[in-house]
PDB file of C-alpha atoms in Angstrom:
ATOM      1  CA  UNK A   1      29.374  -8.409  -4.436  1.00  0.00           C
ATOM      2  CA  UNK A   2      27.275 -11.569  -4.145  1.00  0.00           C
ATOM      3  CA  UNK A   3      24.012 -12.747  -2.557  1.00  0.00           C
ATOM      4  CA  UNK A   4      25.733 -12.849   0.848  1.00  0.00           C
ATOM      5  CA  UNK A   5      26.956  -9.238   0.572  1.00  0.00           C
ATOM      6  CA  UNK A   6      25.922  -6.865   3.337  1.00  0.00           C
ATOM      7  CA  UNK A   7      25.861  -3.152   4.087  1.00  0.00           C
ATOM      8  CA  UNK A   8      27.146  -2.064   7.490  1.00  0.00           C
ATOM      9  CA  UNK A   9      24.465   0.059   9.171  1.00  0.00           C
ATOM     10  CA  UNK A  10      25.340   3.126  11.261  1.00  0.00           C
ATOM     11  CA  UNK A  11      25.244   1.017  14.447  1.00  0.00           C
ATOM     12  CA  UNK A  12      27.570  -1.673  13.060  1.00  0.00           C
ATOM     13  CA  UNK A  13      24.874  -4.246  12.196  1.00  0.00           C
ATOM     14  CA  UNK A  14      25.401  -6.030   8.860  1.00  0.00           C
ATOM     15  CA  UNK A  15      22.296  -6.036   6.629  1.00  0.00           C
ATOM     16  CA  UNK A  16      22.130  -8.187   3.463  1.00  0.00           C
ATOM     17  CA  UNK A  17      21.883  -6.028   0.335  1.00  0.00           C
ATOM     18  CA  UNK A  18      19.273  -8.326  -1.253  1.00  0.00           C
ATOM     19  CA  UNK A  19      16.075  -9.378   0.471  1.00  0.00           C
ATOM     20  CA  UNK A  20      12.695 -10.847  -0.375  1.00  0.00           C
ATOM     21  CA  UNK A  21       9.846  -8.340  -0.242  1.00  0.00           C
ATOM     22  CA  UNK A  22       6.480  -9.765   0.870  1.00  0.00           C
ATOM     23  CA  UNK A  23       4.064  -6.852   0.406  1.00  0.00           C
ATOM     24  CA  UNK A  24       0.897  -8.301  -1.176  1.00  0.00           C
ATOM     25  CA  UNK A  25       2.188 -11.873  -0.787  1.00  0.00           C
ATOM     26  CA  UNK A  26      -0.887 -13.600   0.603  1.00  0.00           C
ATOM     27  CA  UNK A  27      -0.634 -15.850   3.674  1.00  0.00           C
ATOM     28  CA  UNK A  28      -1.428 -18.738   1.327  1.00  0.00           C
ATOM     29  CA  UNK A  29       1.508 -17.993  -1.014  1.00  0.00           C
ATOM     30  CA  UNK A  30       4.152 -16.484   1.230  1.00  0.00           C
ATOM     31  CA  UNK A  31       5.322 -19.715   2.906  1.00  0.00           C
ATOM     32  CA  UNK A  32       6.542 -21.270  -0.325  1.00  0.00           C
ATOM     33  CA  UNK A  33       8.081 -17.957  -1.426  1.00  0.00           C
ATOM     34  CA  UNK A  34      10.153 -17.872   1.799  1.00  0.00           C
ATOM     35  CA  UNK A  35      11.285 -21.484   1.391  1.00  0.00           C
ATOM     36  CA  UNK A  36      12.270 -20.906  -2.252  1.00  0.00           C
ATOM     37  CA  UNK A  37      14.096 -17.681  -1.389  1.00  0.00           C
ATOM     38  CA  UNK A  38      16.086 -19.282   1.438  1.00  0.00           C
ATOM     39  CA  UNK A  39      16.883 -22.218  -0.864  1.00  0.00           C
ATOM     40  CA  UNK A  40      18.149 -19.732  -3.496  1.00  0.00           C
ATOM     41  CA  UNK A  41      20.490 -18.135  -0.936  1.00  0.00           C
ATOM     42  CA  UNK A  42      18.460 -15.143   0.291  1.00  0.00           C
ATOM     43  CA  UNK A  43      19.104 -14.377   3.962  1.00  0.00           C
ATOM     44  CA  UNK A  44      16.935 -11.284   4.340  1.00  0.00           C
ATOM     45  CA  UNK A  45      13.124 -11.269   4.629  1.00  0.00           C
ATOM     46  CA  UNK A  46      11.013  -8.103   4.747  1.00  0.00           C
ATOM     47  CA  UNK A  47       7.483  -8.053   6.146  1.00  0.00           C
ATOM     48  CA  UNK A  48       5.141  -5.776   8.144  1.00  0.00           C
ATOM     49  CA  UNK A  49       2.261  -6.088  10.582  1.00  0.00           C
ATOM     50  CA  UNK A  50      -0.177  -4.747   7.961  1.00  0.00           C
ATOM     51  CA  UNK A  51       0.817  -7.396   5.378  1.00  0.00           C
ATOM     52  CA  UNK A  52      -1.019 -10.035   7.419  1.00  0.00           C
ATOM     53  CA  UNK A  53       1.601 -12.680   6.650  1.00  0.00           C
ATOM     54  CA  UNK A  54       4.002 -12.577   9.625  1.00  0.00           C
ATOM     55  CA  UNK A  55       2.658 -15.845  11.086  1.00  0.00           C
ATOM     56  CA  UNK A  56       3.167 -17.772   7.842  1.00  0.00           C
ATOM     57  CA  UNK A  57       6.637 -16.247   7.396  1.00  0.00           C
ATOM     58  CA  UNK A  58       7.617 -17.366  10.897  1.00  0.00           C
ATOM     59  CA  UNK A  59       6.369 -20.882  10.188  1.00  0.00           C
ATOM     60  CA  UNK A  60       8.260 -21.063   6.881  1.00  0.00           C
ATOM     61  CA  UNK A  61      11.512 -19.890   8.496  1.00  0.00           C
ATOM     62  CA  UNK A  62      11.175 -22.637  11.124  1.00  0.00           C
ATOM     63  CA  UNK A  63      10.375 -25.225   8.453  1.00  0.00           C
ATOM     64  CA  UNK A  64      13.367 -24.169   6.316  1.00  0.00           C
ATOM     65  CA  UNK A  65      15.914 -25.442   8.809  1.00  0.00           C
ATOM     66  CA  UNK A  66      18.024 -22.306   8.275  1.00  0.00           C
ATOM     67  CA  UNK A  67      19.333 -21.007  11.587  1.00  0.00           C
ATOM     68  CA  UNK A  68      17.372 -17.973  12.846  1.00  0.00           C
ATOM     69  CA  UNK A  69      20.560 -15.999  13.496  1.00  0.00           C
ATOM     70  CA  UNK A  70      21.519 -16.390   9.829  1.00  0.00           C
ATOM     71  CA  UNK A  71      18.340 -14.658   8.607  1.00  0.00           C
ATOM     72  CA  UNK A  72      17.862 -10.885   8.722  1.00  0.00           C
ATOM     73  CA  UNK A  73      14.180 -10.187   9.480  1.00  0.00           C
ATOM     74  CA  UNK A  74      12.552  -6.770   9.092  1.00  0.00           C
ATOM     75  CA  UNK A  75       9.027  -5.943  10.203  1.00  0.00           C
ATOM     76  CA  UNK A  76       7.176  -2.660  10.619  1.00  0.00           C
ATOM     77  CA  UNK A  77       4.920  -0.717  12.960  1.00  0.00           C
ATOM     78  CA  UNK A  78       1.570   0.044  11.331  1.00  0.00           C
ATOM     79  CA  UNK A  79      -0.068   3.491  11.404  1.00  0.00           C
ATOM     80  CA  UNK A  80      -2.900   2.508  13.764  1.00  0.00           C
ATOM     81  CA  UNK A  81      -0.474   1.055  16.340  1.00  0.00           C
ATOM     82  CA  UNK A  82       1.368   4.263  17.252  1.00  0.00           C
ATOM     83  CA  UNK A  83      -0.619   4.432  20.511  1.00  0.00           C
ATOM     84  CA  UNK A  84       1.339   1.403  21.778  1.00  0.00           C
ATOM     85  CA  UNK A  85       4.430   0.580  19.693  1.00  0.00           C
ATOM     86  CA  UNK A  86       5.857  -1.766  22.357  1.00  0.00           C
ATOM     87  CA  UNK A  87       2.726  -3.919  22.342  1.00  0.00           C
ATOM     88  CA  UNK A  88       2.636  -3.904  18.530  1.00  0.00           C
ATOM     89  CA  UNK A  89       6.284  -5.003  18.407  1.00  0.00           C
ATOM     90  CA  UNK A  90       5.688  -7.868  20.845  1.00  0.00           C
ATOM     91  CA  UNK A  91       2.667  -9.005  18.825  1.00  0.00           C
ATOM     92  CA  UNK A  92       4.823  -9.071  15.677  1.00  0.00           C
ATOM     93  CA  UNK A  93       7.405 -11.206  17.508  1.00  0.00           C
ATOM     94  CA  UNK A  94       4.668 -13.604  18.606  1.00  0.00           C
ATOM     95  CA  UNK A  95       3.339 -13.967  15.054  1.00  0.00           C
ATOM     96  CA  UNK A  96       6.837 -14.403  13.616  1.00  0.00           C
ATOM     97  CA  UNK A  97       7.670 -16.887  16.419  1.00  0.00           C
ATOM     98  CA  UNK A  98      11.021 -15.212  17.092  1.00  0.00           C
ATOM     99  CA  UNK A  99      12.434 -13.443  20.138  1.00  0.00           C
ATOM    100  CA  UNK A 100      13.847 -10.457  18.225  1.00  0.00           C
ATOM    101  CA  UNK A 101      13.829  -8.883  14.772  1.00  0.00           C
ATOM    102  CA  UNK A 102      16.913  -7.479  13.130  1.00  0.00           C
ATOM    103  CA  UNK A 103      15.245  -4.273  11.967  1.00  0.00           C
ATOM    104  CA  UNK A 104      12.043  -2.599  13.169  1.00  0.00           C
ATOM    105  CA  UNK A 105      10.714   0.212  10.994  1.00  0.00           C
ATOM    106  CA  UNK A 106       8.084   2.899  11.463  1.00  0.00           C
ATOM    107  CA  UNK A 107       6.035   2.123   8.355  1.00  0.00           C
ATOM    108  CA  UNK A 108       4.849   5.671   7.549  1.00  0.00           C
ATOM    109  CA  UNK A 109       5.578   9.140   8.982  1.00  0.00           C
ATOM    110  CA  UNK A 110       2.202   9.484  10.694  1.00  0.00           C
ATOM    111  CA  UNK A 111       1.343  13.141  11.197  1.00  0.00           C
ATOM    112  CA  UNK A 112       1.663  14.697  14.683  1.00  0.00           C
ATOM    113  CA  UNK A 113       2.649  11.497  16.506  1.00  0.00           C
ATOM    114  CA  UNK A 114       5.686  10.118  14.638  1.00  0.00           C
ATOM    115  CA  UNK A 115       8.308  11.900  16.754  1.00  0.00           C
ATOM    116  CA  UNK A 116       6.837  10.589  19.989  1.00  0.00           C
ATOM    117  CA  UNK A 117       6.583   7.094  18.499  1.00  0.00           C
ATOM    118  CA  UNK A 118      10.286   7.203  17.683  1.00  0.00           C
ATOM    119  CA  UNK A 119      11.058   7.526  21.413  1.00  0.00           C
ATOM    120  CA  UNK A 120       9.342   4.171  22.006  1.00  0.00           C
ATOM    121  CA  UNK A 121      11.316   2.637  19.162  1.00  0.00           C
ATOM    122  CA  UNK A 122      14.516   3.964  20.726  1.00  0.00           C
ATOM    123  CA  UNK A 123      13.437   2.284  23.963  1.00  0.00           C
ATOM    124  CA  UNK A 124      13.011  -1.074  22.194  1.00  0.00           C
ATOM    125  CA  UNK A 125      16.474  -0.710  20.700  1.00  0.00           C
ATOM    126  CA  UNK A 126      18.114   0.317  23.990  1.00  0.00           C
ATOM    127  CA  UNK A 127      16.539  -2.694  25.704  1.00  0.00           C
ATOM    128  CA  UNK A 128      18.134  -4.950  23.083  1.00  0.00           C
ATOM    129  CA  UNK A 129      14.747  -6.092  21.731  1.00  0.00           C
ATOM    130  CA  UNK A 130      15.770  -5.419  18.103  1.00  0.00           C
ATOM    131  CA  UNK A 131      19.165  -5.128  16.422  1.00  0.00           C
ATOM    132  CA  UNK A 132      18.345  -1.861  14.619  1.00  0.00           C
ATOM    133  CA  UNK A 133      15.524   0.662  14.200  1.00  0.00           C
ATOM    134  CA  UNK A 134      14.599   2.765  11.225  1.00  0.00           C
ATOM    135  CA  UNK A 135      11.861   4.416   9.226  1.00  0.00           C
ATOM    136  CA  UNK A 136      10.010   3.874   5.987  1.00  0.00           C
ATOM    137  CA  UNK A 137       8.543   6.347   3.502  1.00  0.00           C
ATOM    138  CA  UNK A 138      10.255   9.333   5.149  1.00  0.00           C
ATOM    139  CA  UNK A 139      11.079  12.305   2.932  1.00  0.00           C
ATOM    140  CA  UNK A 140      13.994  14.675   3.638  1.00  0.00           C
ATOM    141  CA  UNK A 141      11.524  16.994   5.384  1.00  0.00           C
ATOM    142  CA  UNK A 142      10.272  14.201   7.666  1.00  0.00           C
ATOM    143  CA  UNK A 143      13.830  13.117   8.481  1.00  0.00           C
ATOM    144  CA  UNK A 144      15.006  16.635   9.318  1.00  0.00           C
ATOM    145  CA  UNK A 145      12.071  17.062  11.675  1.00  0.00           C
ATOM    146  CA  UNK A 146      12.732  13.661  13.284  1.00  0.00           C
ATOM    147  CA  UNK A 147      16.393  14.541  13.901  1.00  0.00           C
ATOM    148  CA  UNK A 148      15.252  17.260  16.302  1.00  0.00           C
ATOM    149  CA  UNK A 149      13.737  14.548  18.529  1.00  0.00           C
ATOM    150  CA  UNK A 150      16.225  11.685  18.212  1.00  0.00           C
ATOM    151  CA  UNK A 151      18.786  10.293  20.571  1.00  0.00           C
ATOM    152  CA  UNK A 152      19.365   7.423  18.135  1.00  0.00           C
ATOM    153  CA  UNK A 153      19.544   8.011  14.387  1.00  0.00           C
ATOM    154  CA  UNK A 154      17.466   5.745  12.129  1.00  0.00           C
ATOM    155  CA  UNK A 155      19.696   3.030  10.661  1.00  0.00           C
ATOM    156  CA  UNK A 156      17.546   2.613   7.533  1.00  0.00           C
ATOM    157  CA  UNK A 157      14.958   4.506   5.480  1.00  0.00           C
ATOM    158  CA  UNK A 158      12.935   2.141   3.289  1.00  0.00           C
ATOM    159  CA  UNK A 159      11.270   3.920   0.361  1.00  0.00           C
ATOM    160  CA  UNK A 160       9.818   3.256  -3.052  1.00  0.00           C
ATOM    161  CA  UNK A 161      12.723   3.553  -5.483  1.00  0.00           C
ATOM    162  CA  UNK A 162      13.421   2.627  -9.099  1.00  0.00           C
ATOM    163  CA  UNK A 163      14.882   4.326 -12.182  1.00  0.00           C
ATOM    164  CA  UNK A 164      11.329   5.590 -12.797  1.00  0.00           C
ATOM    165  CA  UNK A 165      11.280   7.116  -9.302  1.00  0.00           C
ATOM    166  CA  UNK A 166      14.921   8.116  -8.884  1.00  0.00           C
ATOM    167  CA  UNK A 167      14.952  10.003  -5.579  1.00  0.00           C
ATOM    168  CA  UNK A 168      18.479  11.330  -6.054  1.00  0.00           C
ATOM    169  CA  UNK A 169      18.302  14.088  -3.430  1.00  0.00           C
ATOM    170  CA  UNK A 170      16.950  11.687  -0.809  1.00  0.00           C
ATOM    171  CA  UNK A 171      19.717   9.190  -1.628  1.00  0.00           C
ATOM    172  CA  UNK A 172      22.391  11.875  -1.269  1.00  0.00           C
ATOM    173  CA  UNK A 173      20.852  13.169   1.972  1.00  0.00           C
ATOM    174  CA  UNK A 174      20.676   9.680   3.520  1.00  0.00           C
ATOM    175  CA  UNK A 175      24.253   8.916   2.447  1.00  0.00           C
ATOM    176  CA  UNK A 176      25.409  12.141   4.066  1.00  0.00           C
ATOM    177  CA  UNK A 177      23.576  11.262   7.308  1.00  0.00           C
ATOM    178  CA  UNK A 178      24.786   7.629   7.216  1.00  0.00           C
ATOM    179  CA  UNK A 179      21.261   6.243   6.901  1.00  0.00           C
ATOM    180  CA  UNK A 180      21.075   3.215   4.596  1.00  0.00           C
ATOM    181  CA  UNK A 181      18.451   3.666   1.884  1.00  0.00           C
ATOM    182  CA  UNK A 182      16.423   0.579   1.016  1.00  0.00           C
ATOM    183  CA  UNK A 183      14.300   0.211  -2.124  1.00  0.00           C
ATOM    184  CA  UNK A 184      10.864  -1.398  -2.200  1.00  0.00           C
ATOM    185  CA  UNK A 185       8.896  -1.903  -5.424  1.00  0.00           C
ATOM    186  CA  UNK A 186      12.112  -1.698  -7.506  1.00  0.00           C
ATOM    187  CA  UNK A 187      10.271  -3.641 -10.224  1.00  0.00           C
ATOM    188  CA  UNK A 188       7.462  -1.032 -10.400  1.00  0.00           C
ATOM    189  CA  UNK A 189       4.959  -3.858  -9.794  1.00  0.00           C
ATOM    190  CA  UNK A 190       5.746  -4.886 -13.392  1.00  0.00           C
ATOM    191  CA  UNK A 191       4.217  -1.647 -14.732  1.00  0.00           C
ATOM    192  CA  UNK A 192       7.444  -0.651 -16.545  1.00  0.00           C
ATOM    193  CA  UNK A 193       8.967  -4.035 -17.381  1.00  0.00           C
ATOM    194  CA  UNK A 194       7.904  -3.707 -21.022  1.00  0.00           C
ATOM    195  CA  UNK A 195       9.512  -0.293 -21.513  1.00  0.00           C
ATOM    196  CA  UNK A 196      11.514  -0.544 -24.794  1.00  0.00           C
ATOM    197  CA  UNK A 197      14.304   1.657 -23.333  1.00  0.00           C
ATOM    198  CA  UNK A 198      14.727  -0.794 -20.475  1.00  0.00           C
ATOM    199  CA  UNK A 199      14.476  -3.805 -22.798  1.00  0.00           C
ATOM    200  CA  UNK A 200      17.335  -2.446 -24.925  1.00  0.00           C
ATOM    201  CA  UNK A 201      19.643  -2.219 -21.901  1.00  0.00           C
ATOM    202  CA  UNK A 202      18.570  -5.679 -20.683  1.00  0.00           C
ATOM    203  CA  UNK A 203      19.367  -7.152 -24.106  1.00  0.00           C
ATOM    204  CA  UNK A 204      22.850  -5.615 -24.078  1.00  0.00           C
ATOM    205  CA  UNK A 205      23.706  -7.450 -20.829  1.00  0.00           C
ATOM    206  CA  UNK A 206      21.728 -10.635 -21.676  1.00  0.00           C
ATOM    207  CA  UNK A 207      19.619 -10.056 -18.571  1.00  0.00           C
ATOM    208  CA  UNK A 208      15.898  -9.551 -17.926  1.00  0.00           C
ATOM    209  CA  UNK A 209      14.448  -6.054 -17.388  1.00  0.00           C
ATOM    210  CA  UNK A 210      13.792  -7.015 -13.735  1.00  0.00           C
ATOM    211  CA  UNK A 211      17.442  -7.967 -13.224  1.00  0.00           C
ATOM    212  CA  UNK A 212      18.564  -4.616 -14.646  1.00  0.00           C
ATOM    213  CA  UNK A 213      16.241  -2.732 -12.261  1.00  0.00           C
ATOM    214  CA  UNK A 214      17.557  -4.674  -9.245  1.00  0.00           C
ATOM    215  CA  UNK A 215      21.198  -4.301 -10.268  1.00  0.00           C
ATOM    216  CA  UNK A 216      20.724  -0.546 -10.814  1.00  0.00           C
ATOM    217  CA  UNK A 217      19.578  -0.166  -7.184  1.00  0.00           C
ATOM    218  CA  UNK A 218      22.526  -2.222  -5.898  1.00  0.00           C
ATOM    219  CA  UNK A 219      24.994  -0.122  -7.880  1.00  0.00           C
ATOM    220  CA  UNK A 220      23.632   2.945  -6.127  1.00  0.00           C
ATOM    221  CA  UNK A 221      24.887   1.255  -2.918  1.00  0.00           C
ATOM    222  CA  UNK A 222      21.385   0.608  -1.668  1.00  0.00           C
ATOM    223  CA  UNK A 223      19.522  -2.370  -0.226  1.00  0.00           C
ATOM    224  CA  UNK A 224      16.826  -3.867  -2.455  1.00  0.00           C
ATOM    225  CA  UNK A 225      13.822  -6.114  -1.684  1.00  0.00           C
ATOM    226  CA  UNK A 226      12.115  -7.305  -4.888  1.00  0.00           C
ATOM    227  CA  UNK A 227       8.861  -9.131  -4.223  1.00  0.00           C
ATOM    228  CA  UNK A 228       7.827 -12.374  -5.907  1.00  0.00           C
ATOM    229  CA  UNK A 229       5.891 -15.551  -5.110  1.00  0.00           C
ATOM    230  CA  UNK A 230       7.111 -17.311  -8.263  1.00  0.00           C
ATOM    231  CA  UNK A 231       9.954 -19.807  -7.729  1.00  0.00           C
ATOM    232  CA  UNK A 232      11.770 -19.056 -10.990  1.00  0.00           C
ATOM    233  CA  UNK A 233      11.473 -15.277 -10.573  1.00  0.00           C
ATOM    234  CA  UNK A 234      12.732 -15.439  -6.992  1.00  0.00           C
ATOM    235  CA  UNK A 235      15.845 -17.223  -8.315  1.00  0.00           C
ATOM    236  CA  UNK A 236      16.116 -14.861 -11.296  1.00  0.00           C
ATOM    237  CA  UNK A 237      15.896 -11.782  -9.037  1.00  0.00           C
ATOM    238  CA  UNK A 238      18.913 -13.073  -7.095  1.00  0.00           C
ATOM    239  CA  UNK A 239      20.937 -13.729 -10.244  1.00  0.00           C
ATOM    240  CA  UNK A 240      22.236 -10.160 -10.399  1.00  0.00           C
ATOM    241  CA  UNK A 241      25.741 -10.519  -9.007  1.00  0.00           C
ATOM    242  CA  UNK A 242      27.560 -11.800 -12.100  1.00  0.00           C
ATOM    243  CA  UNK A 243      27.593  -8.548 -14.092  1.00  0.00           C
ATOM    244  CA  UNK A 244      28.066  -4.795 -13.764  1.00  0.00           C
ATOM    245  CA  UNK A 245      26.041  -2.094 -15.468  1.00  0.00           C
ATOM    246  CA  UNK A 246      28.525   0.262 -17.132  1.00  0.00           C
ATOM    247  CA  UNK A 247      28.590   3.867 -15.946  1.00  0.00           C
ATOM    248  CA  UNK A 248      27.182   5.061 -19.280  1.00  0.00           C
ATOM    249  CA  UNK A 249      24.118   2.827 -18.871  1.00  0.00           C
ATOM    250  CA  UNK A 250      23.741   3.699 -15.172  1.00  0.00           C
ATOM    251  CA  UNK A 251      23.484   7.360 -16.176  1.00  0.00           C
ATOM    252  CA  UNK A 252      21.011   6.438 -18.892  1.00  0.00           C
ATOM    253  CA  UNK A 253      18.866   4.556 -16.350  1.00  0.00           C
ATOM    254  CA  UNK A 254      19.059   7.511 -13.934  1.00  0.00           C
ATOM    255  CA  UNK A 255      17.408   9.591 -16.648  1.00  0.00           C
ATOM    256  CA  UNK A 256      14.378   7.251 -16.790  1.00  0.00           C
ATOM    257  CA  UNK A 257      13.001   9.163 -13.799  1.00  0.00           C
ATOM    258  CA  UNK A 258       9.402  10.328 -14.253  1.00  0.00           C
ATOM    259  CA  UNK A 259       8.350  10.363 -10.567  1.00  0.00           C
ATOM    260  CA  UNK A 260       6.321   7.231 -11.262  1.00  0.00           C
ATOM    261  CA  UNK A 261       4.886   5.712  -8.085  1.00  0.00           C
ATOM    262  CA  UNK A 262       2.979   2.516  -7.434  1.00  0.00           C
ATOM    263  CA  UNK A 263       2.371   3.382  -3.769  1.00  0.00           C
ATOM    264  CA  UNK A 264       1.184   6.413  -1.775  1.00  0.00           C
ATOM    265  CA  UNK A 265       3.199   9.594  -2.023  1.00  0.00           C
ATOM    266  CA  UNK A 266       4.622  10.415   1.452  1.00  0.00           C
ATOM    267  CA  UNK A 267       5.153  14.034   0.352  1.00  0.00           C
ATOM    268  CA  UNK A 268       1.443  14.465   1.000  1.00  0.00           C
ATOM    269  CA  UNK A 269       1.875  13.669   4.713  1.00  0.00           C
ATOM    270  CA  UNK A 270       2.427  16.827   6.760  1.00  0.00           C
TER     271      UNK A 270
END
C-alpha cells in the first residue's frame, strides 16, 4: 500500500485510499492546502457545497498543473438543496470549474425526503455526470431503508470514524453490502491526540499519534480523509505507508472506542 493505492468501488471505479479533507478549511487557506497536498502526492480531494470552498479548490487544482483526470474529487449535496439536486450538482461543478466529479454524496440522511433525492442522484449517475454516487452520515437503519428505494447501490458511505468512535457494526454491514466506508475526522479534531494510550503506541512505531490514527483506519480497509491546512502536517499525514500496526495493537486501538463524536450524531435523524 502506498499514497497511490486505491479501493475498487462496487461500480469498478478506483478511489484513492488517502484524501485531503477540507471541512472547516477556509476559502483563504484551502488553496495552499490543495497545492501542498498535490505536491505531497495526494490525488484525492474531498469537499462539499456547505464548506464554501469549492471555488478556491477548483482554482488551486487548475493552478497545480496536475491533470484533472488524475485527481479524484468528491463533493456533496447539502440538506437545503434536496428540492433540486440536479441544480445543486451543476452549481458545484461550476464552482469547482470541472465538468464532472468522481463521487457525489448525499451529505446527510435528511428525514422524509432522502429516498426521493437518491432517485435524482441515480439520474445524475446514469447520465454519466459523475463517476460514482454515495451517501454520508448514514447509519445501518438509514441504509436499510434506502435499499428499498434504490436501483443503484451507494458506492461509498462517508462517516465520522476513529478508534474513539469505532463503528464496527456499520463497517461490517457496509463490507457485506460492498459499500466502501470512508472516515472523516479520523484525527478527532485533535481532541484525543494527547491521549497517553495513543502516545504509547505512537512511540512504539516512532510515529505521531495522528499517523497512528490514519494508519488504523487504512488497516480496516477503509478510505481516510484527514484534514489539515498546515504544510508539514499534510505531508506527515501522508507518511503512513512505510509501517504496519501489528494485530495486537490494532485490537488495542479498537478498544479505545468511547462513542466520542466531534460532529452531529446521525442516529438522531429519523
